[in-house]
Coordinates of C-alpha atoms in Angstrom, one line a residue:
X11 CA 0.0 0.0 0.0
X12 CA 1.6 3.2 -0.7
X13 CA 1.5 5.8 2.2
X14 CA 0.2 9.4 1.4
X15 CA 1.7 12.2 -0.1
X16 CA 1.3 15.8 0.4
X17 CA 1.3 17.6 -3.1
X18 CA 2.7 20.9 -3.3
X19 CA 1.6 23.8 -5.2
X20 CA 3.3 27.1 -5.7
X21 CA 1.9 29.8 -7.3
X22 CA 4.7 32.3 -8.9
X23 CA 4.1 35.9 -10.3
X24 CA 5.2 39.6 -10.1
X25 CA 3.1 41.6 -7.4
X26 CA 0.1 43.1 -8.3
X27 CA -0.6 40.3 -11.0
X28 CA -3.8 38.4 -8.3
X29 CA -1.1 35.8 -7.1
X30 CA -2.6 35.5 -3.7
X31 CA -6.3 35.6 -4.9
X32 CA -5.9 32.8 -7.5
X33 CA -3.8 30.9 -5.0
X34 CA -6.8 31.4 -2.7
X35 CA -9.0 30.3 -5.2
X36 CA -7.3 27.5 -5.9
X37 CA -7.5 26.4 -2.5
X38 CA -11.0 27.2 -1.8
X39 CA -11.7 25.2 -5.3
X40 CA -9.7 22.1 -3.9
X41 CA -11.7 22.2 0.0
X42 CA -14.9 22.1 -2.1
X43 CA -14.0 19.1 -3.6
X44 CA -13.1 17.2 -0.7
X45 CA -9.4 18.1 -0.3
X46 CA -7.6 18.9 3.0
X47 CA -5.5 21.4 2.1
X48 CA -3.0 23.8 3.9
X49 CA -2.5 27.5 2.3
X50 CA 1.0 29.2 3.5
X51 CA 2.9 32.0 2.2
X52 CA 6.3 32.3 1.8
X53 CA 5.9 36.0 0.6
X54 CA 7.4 37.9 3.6
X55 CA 4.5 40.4 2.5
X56 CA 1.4 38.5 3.8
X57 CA -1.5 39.2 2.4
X58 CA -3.7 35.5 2.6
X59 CA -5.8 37.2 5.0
X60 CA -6.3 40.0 2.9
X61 CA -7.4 37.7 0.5
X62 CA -9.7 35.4 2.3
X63 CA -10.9 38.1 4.4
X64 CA -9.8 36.7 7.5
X65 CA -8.0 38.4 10.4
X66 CA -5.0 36.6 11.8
X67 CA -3.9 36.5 14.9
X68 CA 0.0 38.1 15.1
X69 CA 1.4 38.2 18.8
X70 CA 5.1 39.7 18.3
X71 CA 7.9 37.1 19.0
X72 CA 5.5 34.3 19.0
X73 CA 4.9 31.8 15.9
X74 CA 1.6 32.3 14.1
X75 CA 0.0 28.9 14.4
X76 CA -2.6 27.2 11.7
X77 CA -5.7 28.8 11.2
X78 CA -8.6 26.9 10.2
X79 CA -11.3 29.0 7.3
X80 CA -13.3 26.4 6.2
X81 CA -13.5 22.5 6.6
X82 CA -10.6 21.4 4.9
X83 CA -9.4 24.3 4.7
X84 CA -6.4 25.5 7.1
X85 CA -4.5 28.9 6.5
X86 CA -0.7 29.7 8.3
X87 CA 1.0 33.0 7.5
X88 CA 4.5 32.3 9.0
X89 CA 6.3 35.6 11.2
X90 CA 9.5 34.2 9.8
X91 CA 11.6 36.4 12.4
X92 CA 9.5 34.7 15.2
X93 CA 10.3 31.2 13.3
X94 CA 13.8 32.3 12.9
X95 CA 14.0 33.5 16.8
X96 CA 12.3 30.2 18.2
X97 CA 14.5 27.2 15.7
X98 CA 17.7 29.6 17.1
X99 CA 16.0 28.8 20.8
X100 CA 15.2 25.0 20.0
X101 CA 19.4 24.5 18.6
X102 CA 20.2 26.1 21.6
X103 CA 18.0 24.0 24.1
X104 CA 19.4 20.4 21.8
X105 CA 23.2 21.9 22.1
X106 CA 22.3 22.2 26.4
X107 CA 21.6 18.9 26.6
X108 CA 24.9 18.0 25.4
X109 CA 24.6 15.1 22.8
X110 CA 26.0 12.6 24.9
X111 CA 28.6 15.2 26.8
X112 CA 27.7 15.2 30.6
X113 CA 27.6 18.4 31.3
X114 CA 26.4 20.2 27.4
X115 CA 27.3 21.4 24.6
X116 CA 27.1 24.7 25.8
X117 CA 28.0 24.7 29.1
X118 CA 31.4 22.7 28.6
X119 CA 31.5 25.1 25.4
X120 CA 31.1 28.6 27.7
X121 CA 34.1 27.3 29.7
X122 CA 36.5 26.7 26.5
X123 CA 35.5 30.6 25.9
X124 CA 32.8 29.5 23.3
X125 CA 29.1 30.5 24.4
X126 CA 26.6 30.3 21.5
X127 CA 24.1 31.9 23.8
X128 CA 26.0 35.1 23.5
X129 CA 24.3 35.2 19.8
X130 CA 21.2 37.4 19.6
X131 CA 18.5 35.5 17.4
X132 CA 18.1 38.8 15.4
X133 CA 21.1 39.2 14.5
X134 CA 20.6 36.3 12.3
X135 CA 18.4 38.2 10.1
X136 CA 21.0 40.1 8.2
X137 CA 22.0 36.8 6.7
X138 CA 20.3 37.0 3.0
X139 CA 17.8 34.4 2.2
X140 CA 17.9 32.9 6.1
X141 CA 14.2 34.0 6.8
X142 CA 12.5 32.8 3.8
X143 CA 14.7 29.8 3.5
X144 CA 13.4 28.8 6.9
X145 CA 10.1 29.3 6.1
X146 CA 10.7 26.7 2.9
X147 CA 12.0 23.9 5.6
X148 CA 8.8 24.9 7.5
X149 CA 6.6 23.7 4.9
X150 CA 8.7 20.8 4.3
X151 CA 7.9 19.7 7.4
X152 CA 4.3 20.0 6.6
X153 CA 4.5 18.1 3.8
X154 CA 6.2 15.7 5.6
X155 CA 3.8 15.8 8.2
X156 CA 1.3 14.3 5.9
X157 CA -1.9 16.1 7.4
X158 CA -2.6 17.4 4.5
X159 CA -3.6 16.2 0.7
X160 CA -2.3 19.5 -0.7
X161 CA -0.3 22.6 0.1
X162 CA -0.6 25.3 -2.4
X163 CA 2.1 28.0 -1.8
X164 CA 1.8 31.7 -1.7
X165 CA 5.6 32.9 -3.0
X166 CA 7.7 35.9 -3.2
X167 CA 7.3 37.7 -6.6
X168 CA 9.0 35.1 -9.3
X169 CA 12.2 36.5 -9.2
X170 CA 13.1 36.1 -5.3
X171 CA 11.9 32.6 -5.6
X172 CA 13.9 31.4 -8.2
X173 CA 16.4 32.2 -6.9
X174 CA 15.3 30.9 -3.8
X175 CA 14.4 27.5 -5.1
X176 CA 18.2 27.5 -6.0
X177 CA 19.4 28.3 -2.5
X178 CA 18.7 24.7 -0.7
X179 CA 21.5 23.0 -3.3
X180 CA 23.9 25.8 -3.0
X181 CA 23.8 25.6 0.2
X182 CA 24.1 22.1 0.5
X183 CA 27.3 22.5 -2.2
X184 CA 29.1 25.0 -0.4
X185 CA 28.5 22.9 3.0
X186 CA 29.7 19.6 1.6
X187 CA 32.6 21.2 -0.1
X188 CA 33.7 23.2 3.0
X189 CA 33.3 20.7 5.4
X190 CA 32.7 17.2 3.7
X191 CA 29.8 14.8 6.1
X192 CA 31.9 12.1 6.9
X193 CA 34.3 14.9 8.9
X194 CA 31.4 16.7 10.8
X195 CA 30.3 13.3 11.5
X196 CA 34.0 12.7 13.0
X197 CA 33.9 16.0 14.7
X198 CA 30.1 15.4 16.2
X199 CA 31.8 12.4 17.7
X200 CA 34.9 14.2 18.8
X201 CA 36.9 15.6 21.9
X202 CA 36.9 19.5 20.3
X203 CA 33.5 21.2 22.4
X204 CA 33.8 24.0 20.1
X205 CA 33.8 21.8 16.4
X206 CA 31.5 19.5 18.2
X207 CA 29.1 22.4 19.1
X208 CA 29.7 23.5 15.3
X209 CA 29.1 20.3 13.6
X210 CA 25.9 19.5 15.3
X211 CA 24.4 22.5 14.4
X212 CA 25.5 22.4 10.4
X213 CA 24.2 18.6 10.7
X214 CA 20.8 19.5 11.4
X215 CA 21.0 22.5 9.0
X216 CA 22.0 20.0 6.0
X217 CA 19.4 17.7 7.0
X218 CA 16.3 20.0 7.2
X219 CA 17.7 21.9 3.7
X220 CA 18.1 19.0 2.2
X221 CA 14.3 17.8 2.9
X222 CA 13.5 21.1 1.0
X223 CA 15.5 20.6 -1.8
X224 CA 14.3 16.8 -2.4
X225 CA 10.7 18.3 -2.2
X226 CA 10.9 20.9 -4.8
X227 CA 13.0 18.6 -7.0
X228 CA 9.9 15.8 -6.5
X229 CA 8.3 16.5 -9.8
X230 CA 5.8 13.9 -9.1
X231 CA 4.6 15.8 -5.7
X232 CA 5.3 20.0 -6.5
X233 CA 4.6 21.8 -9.2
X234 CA 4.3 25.6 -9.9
X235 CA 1.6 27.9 -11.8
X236 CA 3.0 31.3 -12.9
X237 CA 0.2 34.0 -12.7
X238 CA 0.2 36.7 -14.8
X239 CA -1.4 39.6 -16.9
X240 CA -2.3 40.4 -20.4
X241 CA 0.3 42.8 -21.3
X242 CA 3.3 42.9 -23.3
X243 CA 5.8 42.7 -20.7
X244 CA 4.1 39.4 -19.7
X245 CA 5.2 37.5 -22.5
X246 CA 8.9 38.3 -22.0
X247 CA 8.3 37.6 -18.1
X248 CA 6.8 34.0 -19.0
X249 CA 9.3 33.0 -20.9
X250 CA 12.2 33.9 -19.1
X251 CA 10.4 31.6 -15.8
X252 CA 10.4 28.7 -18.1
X253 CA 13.6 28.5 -18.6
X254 CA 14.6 29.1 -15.1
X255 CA 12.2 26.9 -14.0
X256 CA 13.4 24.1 -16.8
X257 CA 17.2 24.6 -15.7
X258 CA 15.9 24.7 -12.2
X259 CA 14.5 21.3 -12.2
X260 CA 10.8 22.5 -11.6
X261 CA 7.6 21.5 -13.1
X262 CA 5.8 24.4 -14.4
X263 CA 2.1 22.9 -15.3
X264 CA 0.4 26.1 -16.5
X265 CA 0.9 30.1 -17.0
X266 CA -2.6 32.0 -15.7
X267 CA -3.2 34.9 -17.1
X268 CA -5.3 37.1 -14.9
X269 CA -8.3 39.8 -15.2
X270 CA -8.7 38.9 -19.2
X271 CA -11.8 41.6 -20.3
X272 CA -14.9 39.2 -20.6
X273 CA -17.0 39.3 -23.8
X274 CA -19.5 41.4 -24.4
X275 CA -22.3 41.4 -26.9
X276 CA -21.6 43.6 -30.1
X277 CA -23.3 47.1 -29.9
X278 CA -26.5 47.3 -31.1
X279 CA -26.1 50.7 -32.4
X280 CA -23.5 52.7 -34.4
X281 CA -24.0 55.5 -31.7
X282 CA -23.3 52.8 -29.1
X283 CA -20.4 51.6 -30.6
X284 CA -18.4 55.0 -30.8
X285 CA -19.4 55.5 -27.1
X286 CA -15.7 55.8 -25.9
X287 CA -16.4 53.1 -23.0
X288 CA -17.1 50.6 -25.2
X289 CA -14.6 51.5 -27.5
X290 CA -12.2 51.4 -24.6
X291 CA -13.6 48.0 -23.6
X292 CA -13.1 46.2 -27.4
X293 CA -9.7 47.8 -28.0
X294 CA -8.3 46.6 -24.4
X295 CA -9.8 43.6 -24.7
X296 CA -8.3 43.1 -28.5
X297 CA -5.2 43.6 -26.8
X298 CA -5.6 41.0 -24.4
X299 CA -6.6 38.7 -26.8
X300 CA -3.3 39.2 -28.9
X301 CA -0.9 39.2 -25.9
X302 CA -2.7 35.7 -25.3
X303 CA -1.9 34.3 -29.3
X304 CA 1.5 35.1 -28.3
X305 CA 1.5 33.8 -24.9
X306 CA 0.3 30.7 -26.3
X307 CA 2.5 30.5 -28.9
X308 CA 5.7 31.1 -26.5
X309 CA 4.7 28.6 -23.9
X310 CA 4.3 25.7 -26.5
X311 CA 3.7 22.8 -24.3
X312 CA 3.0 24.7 -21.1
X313 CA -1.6 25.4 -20.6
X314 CA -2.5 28.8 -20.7
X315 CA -5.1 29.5 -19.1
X316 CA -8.0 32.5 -18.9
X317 CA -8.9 33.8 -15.2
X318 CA -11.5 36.7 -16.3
X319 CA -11.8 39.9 -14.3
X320 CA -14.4 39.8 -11.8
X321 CA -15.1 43.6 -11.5
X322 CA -15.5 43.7 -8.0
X323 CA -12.6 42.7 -5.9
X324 CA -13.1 38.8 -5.0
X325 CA -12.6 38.5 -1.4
X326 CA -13.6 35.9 1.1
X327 CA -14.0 32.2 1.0
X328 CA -17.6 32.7 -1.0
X329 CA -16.4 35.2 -3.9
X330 CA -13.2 33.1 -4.4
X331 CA -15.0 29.8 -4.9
X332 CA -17.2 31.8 -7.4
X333 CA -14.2 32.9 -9.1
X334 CA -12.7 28.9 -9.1
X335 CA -16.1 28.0 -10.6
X336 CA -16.8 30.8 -13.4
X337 CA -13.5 32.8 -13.9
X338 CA -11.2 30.7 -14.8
X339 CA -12.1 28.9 -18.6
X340 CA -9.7 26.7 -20.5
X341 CA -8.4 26.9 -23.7
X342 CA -9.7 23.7 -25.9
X343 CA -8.7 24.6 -29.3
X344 CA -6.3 26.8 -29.8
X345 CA -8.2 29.4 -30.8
X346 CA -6.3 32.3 -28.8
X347 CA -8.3 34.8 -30.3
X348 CA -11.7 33.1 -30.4
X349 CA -14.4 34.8 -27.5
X350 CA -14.9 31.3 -26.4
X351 CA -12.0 30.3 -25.2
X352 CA -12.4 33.2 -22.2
X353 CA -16.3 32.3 -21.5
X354 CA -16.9 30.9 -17.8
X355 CA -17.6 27.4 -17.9
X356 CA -15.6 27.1 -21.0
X357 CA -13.6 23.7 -21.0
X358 CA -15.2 23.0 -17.7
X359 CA -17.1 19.9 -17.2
X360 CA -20.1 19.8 -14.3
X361 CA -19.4 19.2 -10.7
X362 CA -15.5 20.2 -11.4
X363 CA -13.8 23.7 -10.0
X364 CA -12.2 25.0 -13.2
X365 CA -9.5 26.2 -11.1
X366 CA -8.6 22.7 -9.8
X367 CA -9.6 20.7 -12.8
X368 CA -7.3 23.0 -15.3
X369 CA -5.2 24.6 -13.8
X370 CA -2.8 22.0 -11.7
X371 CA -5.1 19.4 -11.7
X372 CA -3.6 16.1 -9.2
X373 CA -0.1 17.0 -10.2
X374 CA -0.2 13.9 -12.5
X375 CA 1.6 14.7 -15.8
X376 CA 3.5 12.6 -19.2
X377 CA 7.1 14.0 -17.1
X378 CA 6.0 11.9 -14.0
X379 CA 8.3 9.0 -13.7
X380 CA 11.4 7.9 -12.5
X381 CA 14.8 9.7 -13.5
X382 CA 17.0 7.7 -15.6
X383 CA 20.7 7.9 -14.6
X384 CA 22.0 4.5 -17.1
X385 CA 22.9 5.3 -20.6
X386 CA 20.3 5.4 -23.2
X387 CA 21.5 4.9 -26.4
X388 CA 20.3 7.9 -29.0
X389 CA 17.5 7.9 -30.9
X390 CA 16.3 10.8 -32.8
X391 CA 13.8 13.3 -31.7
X392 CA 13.6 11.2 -28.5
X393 CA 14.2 13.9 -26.0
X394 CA 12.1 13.5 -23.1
X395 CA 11.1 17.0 -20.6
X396 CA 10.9 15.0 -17.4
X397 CA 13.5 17.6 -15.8
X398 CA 16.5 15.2 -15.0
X399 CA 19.4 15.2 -17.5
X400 CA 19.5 12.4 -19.4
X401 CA 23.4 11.1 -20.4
X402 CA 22.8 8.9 -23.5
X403 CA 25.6 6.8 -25.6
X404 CA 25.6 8.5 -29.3
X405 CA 27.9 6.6 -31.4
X406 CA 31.5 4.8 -31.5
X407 CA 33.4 3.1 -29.5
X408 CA 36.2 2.6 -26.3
X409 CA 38.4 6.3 -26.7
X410 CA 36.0 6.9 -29.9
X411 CA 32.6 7.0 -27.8
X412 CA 30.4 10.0 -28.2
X413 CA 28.0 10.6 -24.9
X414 CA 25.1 13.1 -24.5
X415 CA 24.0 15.2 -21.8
X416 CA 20.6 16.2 -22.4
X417 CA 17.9 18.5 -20.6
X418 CA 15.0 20.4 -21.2
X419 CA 15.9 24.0 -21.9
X420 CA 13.4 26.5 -23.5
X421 CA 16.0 29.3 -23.3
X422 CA 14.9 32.9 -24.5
X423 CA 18.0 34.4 -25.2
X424 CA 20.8 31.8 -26.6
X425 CA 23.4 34.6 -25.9
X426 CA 23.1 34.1 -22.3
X427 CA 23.7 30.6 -22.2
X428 CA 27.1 29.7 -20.2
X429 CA 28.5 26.2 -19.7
X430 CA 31.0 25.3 -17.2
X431 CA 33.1 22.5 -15.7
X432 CA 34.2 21.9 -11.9
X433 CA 35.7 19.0 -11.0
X434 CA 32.2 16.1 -11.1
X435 CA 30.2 19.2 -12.2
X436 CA 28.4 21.0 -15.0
X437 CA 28.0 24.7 -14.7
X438 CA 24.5 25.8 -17.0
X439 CA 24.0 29.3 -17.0
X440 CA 20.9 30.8 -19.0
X441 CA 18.7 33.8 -18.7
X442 CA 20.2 34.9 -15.4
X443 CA 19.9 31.5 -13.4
X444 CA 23.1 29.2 -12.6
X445 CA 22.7 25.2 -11.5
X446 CA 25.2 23.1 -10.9
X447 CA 24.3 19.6 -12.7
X448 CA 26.2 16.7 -10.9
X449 CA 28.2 14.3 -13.8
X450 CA 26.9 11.0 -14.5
X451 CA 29.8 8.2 -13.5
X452 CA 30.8 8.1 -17.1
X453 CA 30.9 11.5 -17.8
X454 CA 32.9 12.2 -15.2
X455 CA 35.8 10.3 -17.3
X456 CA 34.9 12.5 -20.1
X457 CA 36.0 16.1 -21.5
X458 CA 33.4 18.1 -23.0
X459 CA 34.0 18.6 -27.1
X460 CA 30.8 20.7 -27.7
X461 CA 27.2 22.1 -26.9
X462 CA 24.5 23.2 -28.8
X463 CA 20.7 24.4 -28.1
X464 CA 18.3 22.5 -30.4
X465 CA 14.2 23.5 -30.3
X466 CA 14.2 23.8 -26.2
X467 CA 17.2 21.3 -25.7
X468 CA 20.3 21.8 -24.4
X469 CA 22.9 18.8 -25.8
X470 CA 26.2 18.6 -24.4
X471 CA 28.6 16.1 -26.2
X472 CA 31.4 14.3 -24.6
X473 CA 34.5 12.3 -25.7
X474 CA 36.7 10.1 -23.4
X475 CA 39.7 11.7 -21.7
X476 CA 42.6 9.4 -22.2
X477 CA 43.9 10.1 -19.0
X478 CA 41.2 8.9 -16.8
X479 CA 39.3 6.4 -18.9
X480 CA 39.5 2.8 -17.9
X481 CA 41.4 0.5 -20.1
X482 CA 41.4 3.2 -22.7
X483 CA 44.5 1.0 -24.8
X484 CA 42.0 -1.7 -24.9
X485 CA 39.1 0.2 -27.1
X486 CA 36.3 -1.0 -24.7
X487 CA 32.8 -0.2 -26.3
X488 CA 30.3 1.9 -24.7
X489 CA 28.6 -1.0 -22.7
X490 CA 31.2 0.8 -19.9

């Protein structure tokens, strides 16, 4: 029997585009349909409340605690200086108790002239990204926790959480290379209070990062919508958080593009039609419609999806499940500049949320299965987008072997695309976002001979290094 799994849902887009309200909606969507789901936001900015129309609690210095709105439906906006300030507390209480010394950690520490106590947990917040990485191993907690069928995710404008979503691995990198596991473990262990003190405390920061970077890697369990707006600079916007999301590793299953003019009947009179409101009304809405043909036409394989404009502001648990049910309309043929593909209830079937049933559906897509790390042998136009880089055998033989390292990689501007090679490493660079792919065992024998981009791929070639490959005199084949 296979135990249950939190999904995770995180909605990305630039302030001011109805993030939070289509988050919201999404969640009041999934409640309705029998879901127990969790809504948290990771935007420092909190505006969930705002949203739902709900007043939450804040007592300074003390963690907010879950909320819940509506039956299945439970709301936490995180004080991540208060989470910050109490985890500081909690390593501080652990390191007390000594882990295994008689007397503590901290104690026997104060007397070498170490005290850790002396540390302020405010200080800490000048540390970039601490507070809002924090808040990430906070929900990974959650969704390890299990309470929960579904935790859609408020985040910081698209930008900050890239680059968040890249912080867990650096981390992680940085820590490993600095001070490899197998010597904090030794120093854990050791006679030194002060590295002892030290290496406790980085071992419980690698663990609970490295629960958050397994769970946004878990293409099968998150996946992230991008909201945005019918304007020009959309399109750009879009396409740039493909790509980082392809390079990233994430699973981007759909691009909402919010407060989309609904259709109107045609005037009924020629004085009617050059009444400047309605002209107003058919020119924006024209350009709404053409930002969406190019939208659609950018985010080839990605939905696109129509949340209309409401008029009034939708707040509260009752307006946004109107808005899951009639505002948000998929689009069935193509047709991006056809009036039906923004109609409510278009796509829609009866007793679904349209919000839920298009818009991340169960988080069940064709990229959902197991990486492949053995070596595939090449076969044209096979290129799969499941996320993980794929090393495949292309031709030839022993020193004569060709390999490929391929990955999905919708990049928008080729010029920015860097590669880079450190040590077991490959440095990707495009569109302002770095990752660090880790070498498959037989690449790592390999030099790199070439690269090329090739509609949304990124293919990196290999050749055997002389130096380092096994047997190399003997010409063994690429079964290696």
């Amino acid at each position: 029997m296979t135990a249950h799994r939190t999904r995770v849902e995180l909605f990305l887009g630039k302030g001011g585009v109805g993030k939070t309200t289509l988050a919201c909606a999404d969640a009041v969507a999934a409640a309705h349909a029998g879901s127990k789901v969790l809504i948290a936001s990771v935007d420092q900015a909190h505006s969930l409340g705002d949203a739902l129309g709900f007043h939450f609690p804040h007592d300074p210095g003390t963690i907010t605690g879950i909320t819940s709105v509506l039956p299945g439906l439970d709301v936490i906006e995180v004080d991540s200086l208060a989470l910050l300030e109490d985890r500081f507390r909690e390593v501080v209480t652990t390191l007390s108790h000594g882990a295994g010394h008689r007397h503590g950690l901290v104690d026997r520490g104060s007397e070498h002239g170490f005290d850790i106590t002396a540390l302020d947990p405010a200080e800490l917040t000048g540390l970039p990204g601490v507070q809002e990485l924090l808040v990430l191993v906070e929900i990974a907690q959650f969704a390890a926790d299990a309470d929960w069928d579904v935790i859609v995710v408020d985040c910081p404008p698209s930008a900050d959480m890239l680059r968040l979503v890249t912080a867990p691995e650096t981390l992680l990198h940085y820590l490993d290379r600095v001070w490899p596991p197998h010597a904090r473990a030794m120093s854990v262990a050791g006679t030194d209070l002060r590295t002892a003190v030290l290496a406790h405390t980085v071992e419980r920061i690698a663990k609970a990062v490295g629960e958050v970077r397994d769970l946004l890697a878990d293409r099968r369990r998150t996946g992230a919508c991008l909201v945005t707006v019918a304007e020009q600079v959309a399109v750009a916007e879009s396409a740039r958080v493909r790509s980082a999301a392809a390079l990233l590793g994430l699973r981007l299953d759909a691009v909402v593009v919010n407060k989309i003019l609904p259709p109107v009947p045609p005037p009924s009179s020629r004085a009617e039609a050059e009444n400047p409101a309605v002209r107003w009304y058919s020119e924006r809405r024209a350009e709404q419609l053409e930002v969406l043909a190019q939208l659609r036409e950018s985010m080839c394989g990605v939905r696109v999806l129509v949340a209309e404009h409401t008029g009034r502001e939708p707040i509260g648990p009752s307006s946004l499940a109107r808005l899951s049910c009639h505002g948000v309309a998929r689009d069935e043929h193509g047709a991006t500049g056809s009036d039906d593909s923004a109609k409510p209830g278009a796509g829609r079937s009866d007793g679904d949320s349209s919000v839920r049933a298009l818009m991340l559906g169960a988080n069940q897509t064709d990229d959902d299965r197991e990486p492949r790390d053995r070596v595939h042998e090449d076969r044209p136009g096979d290129v799969p987008d499941s996320g993980a880089p794929e090393v495949r055998w292309e031709s030839g033989s022993g020193l004569h072997s060709v390999y490929t390292l391929r990955m999905h990689l919708p990049v928008v501007d080729p010029a920015t695309l860097r590669l880079g090679r450190v040590e077991d490493d490959l440095i990707v660079g495009a569109d302002g976002v770095r990752r660090r792919v880790r070498l498959a065992p037989v690449l790592r024998r390999c030099a790199v001979e070439g690269a090329e981009l090739d509609r949304g791929r990124l293919l990196v070639r290999f050749r055997p290094d002389p130096h380092s490959w096994p047997d190399a005199r003997e010409g063994h084949g690429h079964g290696q």
